[in-house]
Amino acid sequence: MHVLIIEDDTLLAMSVQALIEDLGAVSTMIVCSEQAAIAQAERYRPNLIISDLHLGDGLGHAAVQTIRSTVGTIPVVYVTGDPQEARRLDPTALVLSKPLKVTELIAAIERLKPLIIDAA
């Protein structure tokens, strides 16, 4: 499983990356901007996206929408300080609030496993 992490908080991104790798991700990529996320996903299609909603130079949601329109449907977990906005923008995604609780992220990934396998 390849996971794309779209997060401009370096410490949080690295924590999520370590957890995802402990859970069995074969590869991960951290990007901190909307454009970098799109470019990375076009190079190497992710099986799962974990994204912040608000980035320094754009929106994680906009990156996700562009990625999905380019490479197909990919399961998404938003980790954001604005969960209501994330749910409004993408009702199909799982949304977790910051500060992130590890148990919630693990549960979200478990819930998405059938979709992640299908996307592989």
Tab-separated table of C-alpha atoms in Angstrom:
chain	number	residue	atom	x	y	z
A	1	MET	CA	0.000	0.000	0.000
A	2	HIS	CA	1.278	3.444	-0.948
A	3	VAL	CA	0.038	6.354	1.196
A	4	LEU	CA	0.207	10.023	0.238
A	5	ILE	CA	0.306	12.329	3.270
A	6	ILE	CA	-0.640	15.935	2.509
A	7	GLU	CA	0.281	17.948	5.594
A	8	ASP	CA	2.200	21.181	6.161
A	9	ASP	CA	2.877	20.465	9.849
A	10	THR	CA	6.156	18.544	9.588
A	11	LEU	CA	5.979	16.946	13.020
A	12	LEU	CA	2.428	15.687	12.492
A	13	ALA	CA	3.260	14.446	8.985
A	14	MET	CA	6.262	12.481	10.259
A	15	SER	CA	4.194	11.005	13.115
A	16	VAL	CA	1.481	9.899	10.684
A	17	GLN	CA	4.135	8.460	8.366
A	18	ALA	CA	5.702	6.398	11.162
A	19	LEU	CA	2.303	5.077	12.234
A	20	ILE	CA	1.272	4.197	8.683
A	21	GLU	CA	4.527	2.350	8.120
A	22	ASP	CA	4.048	0.467	11.410
A	23	LEU	CA	0.609	-0.546	10.130
A	24	GLY	CA	2.129	-2.062	7.012
A	25	ALA	CA	2.360	0.629	4.359
A	26	VAL	CA	4.954	-0.386	1.803
A	27	SER	CA	5.680	3.218	0.892
A	28	THR	CA	4.682	6.712	1.955
A	29	MET	CA	5.237	10.194	0.627
A	30	ILE	CA	4.858	13.435	2.563
A	31	VAL	CA	4.046	16.614	0.664
A	32	CYS	CA	3.159	19.997	2.118
A	33	SER	CA	1.483	21.793	-0.782
A	34	GLU	CA	-1.451	21.372	-3.103
A	35	GLN	CA	0.698	21.328	-6.244
A	36	ALA	CA	3.249	18.894	-4.797
A	37	ALA	CA	0.421	16.532	-3.826
A	38	ILE	CA	-0.998	16.525	-7.341
A	39	ALA	CA	2.405	16.021	-8.946
A	40	GLN	CA	3.316	13.184	-6.579
A	41	ALA	CA	-0.001	11.373	-7.093
A	42	GLU	CA	0.395	11.581	-10.859
A	43	ARG	CA	3.885	10.038	-10.558
A	44	TYR	CA	2.908	7.267	-8.140
A	45	ARG	CA	-0.798	6.592	-7.599
A	46	PRO	CA	-1.564	6.336	-3.881
A	47	ASN	CA	-3.865	3.683	-2.430
A	48	LEU	CA	-4.801	6.037	0.425
A	49	ILE	CA	-4.566	9.776	1.002
A	50	ILE	CA	-4.289	11.324	4.455
A	51	SER	CA	-4.693	15.072	4.122
A	52	ASP	CA	-4.979	18.266	6.088
A	53	LEU	CA	-7.693	20.580	4.820
A	54	HIS	CA	-5.847	23.903	5.011
A	55	LEU	CA	-2.307	24.109	3.638
A	56	GLY	CA	0.052	27.043	3.505
A	57	ASP	CA	-0.452	27.457	-0.235
A	58	GLY	CA	-3.869	25.988	-0.896
A	59	LEU	CA	-6.378	23.388	0.159
A	60	GLY	CA	-5.872	19.695	0.711
A	61	HIS	CA	-9.418	19.205	-0.536
A	62	ALA	CA	-8.601	20.863	-3.861
A	63	ALA	CA	-5.558	18.607	-4.238
A	64	VAL	CA	-7.662	15.518	-3.459
A	65	GLN	CA	-10.326	16.510	-5.994
A	66	THR	CA	-7.719	17.054	-8.709
A	67	ILE	CA	-5.983	13.769	-7.864
A	68	ARG	CA	-9.269	11.862	-7.975
A	69	SER	CA	-10.191	13.398	-11.336
A	70	THR	CA	-6.772	12.502	-12.731
A	71	VAL	CA	-6.000	9.039	-11.320
A	72	GLY	CA	-9.379	7.766	-10.081
A	73	THR	CA	-11.181	7.287	-6.807
A	74	ILE	CA	-8.876	6.978	-3.810
A	75	PRO	CA	-9.984	6.657	-0.175
A	76	VAL	CA	-9.265	9.766	1.902
A	77	VAL	CA	-8.898	10.569	5.575
A	78	TYR	CA	-8.845	14.261	6.423
A	79	VAL	CA	-7.001	15.239	9.595
A	80	THR	CA	-7.973	18.827	10.232
A	81	GLY	CA	-8.721	21.521	12.738
A	82	ASP	CA	-11.866	22.290	10.718
A	83	PRO	CA	-13.769	18.975	10.598
A	84	GLN	CA	-17.158	20.522	9.769
A	85	GLU	CA	-15.726	22.193	6.677
A	86	ALA	CA	-14.033	18.954	5.582
A	87	ARG	CA	-17.312	17.021	5.917
A	88	ARG	CA	-19.117	19.695	3.917
A	89	LEU	CA	-16.519	19.682	1.153
A	90	ASP	CA	-16.129	15.891	0.928
A	91	PRO	CA	-18.961	13.885	2.489
A	92	THR	CA	-17.395	10.617	1.240
A	93	ALA	CA	-14.174	11.030	3.226
A	94	LEU	CA	-13.473	10.063	6.798
A	95	VAL	CA	-12.684	13.141	8.879
A	96	LEU	CA	-10.588	13.236	12.044
A	97	SER	CA	-10.077	16.292	14.231
A	98	LYS	CA	-6.783	17.774	15.313
A	99	PRO	CA	-5.140	17.106	17.636
A	100	LEU	CA	-4.960	13.669	16.084
A	101	LYS	CA	-5.578	10.645	18.257
A	102	VAL	CA	-3.598	7.621	17.083
A	103	THR	CA	-6.445	5.251	17.912
A	104	GLU	CA	-8.813	7.232	15.691
A	105	LEU	CA	-6.412	7.109	12.745
A	106	ILE	CA	-5.919	3.351	13.204
A	107	ALA	CA	-9.709	2.866	13.315
A	108	ALA	CA	-10.166	4.983	10.177
A	109	ILE	CA	-7.597	2.962	8.256
A	110	GLU	CA	-9.194	-0.303	9.414
A	111	ARG	CA	-12.569	0.975	8.242
A	112	LEU	CA	-11.157	1.877	4.828
A	113	LYS	CA	-9.190	-1.358	4.320
A	114	PRO	CA	-11.698	-2.892	1.873
A	115	LEU	CA	-11.485	0.240	-0.292
A	116	ILE	CA	-7.714	0.436	0.025
A	117	ILE	CA	-7.357	-3.147	-1.164
A	118	ASP	CA	-9.686	-2.462	-4.107
A	119	ALA	CA	-7.613	0.591	-5.042
A	120	ALA	CA	-4.342	-1.354	-5.010
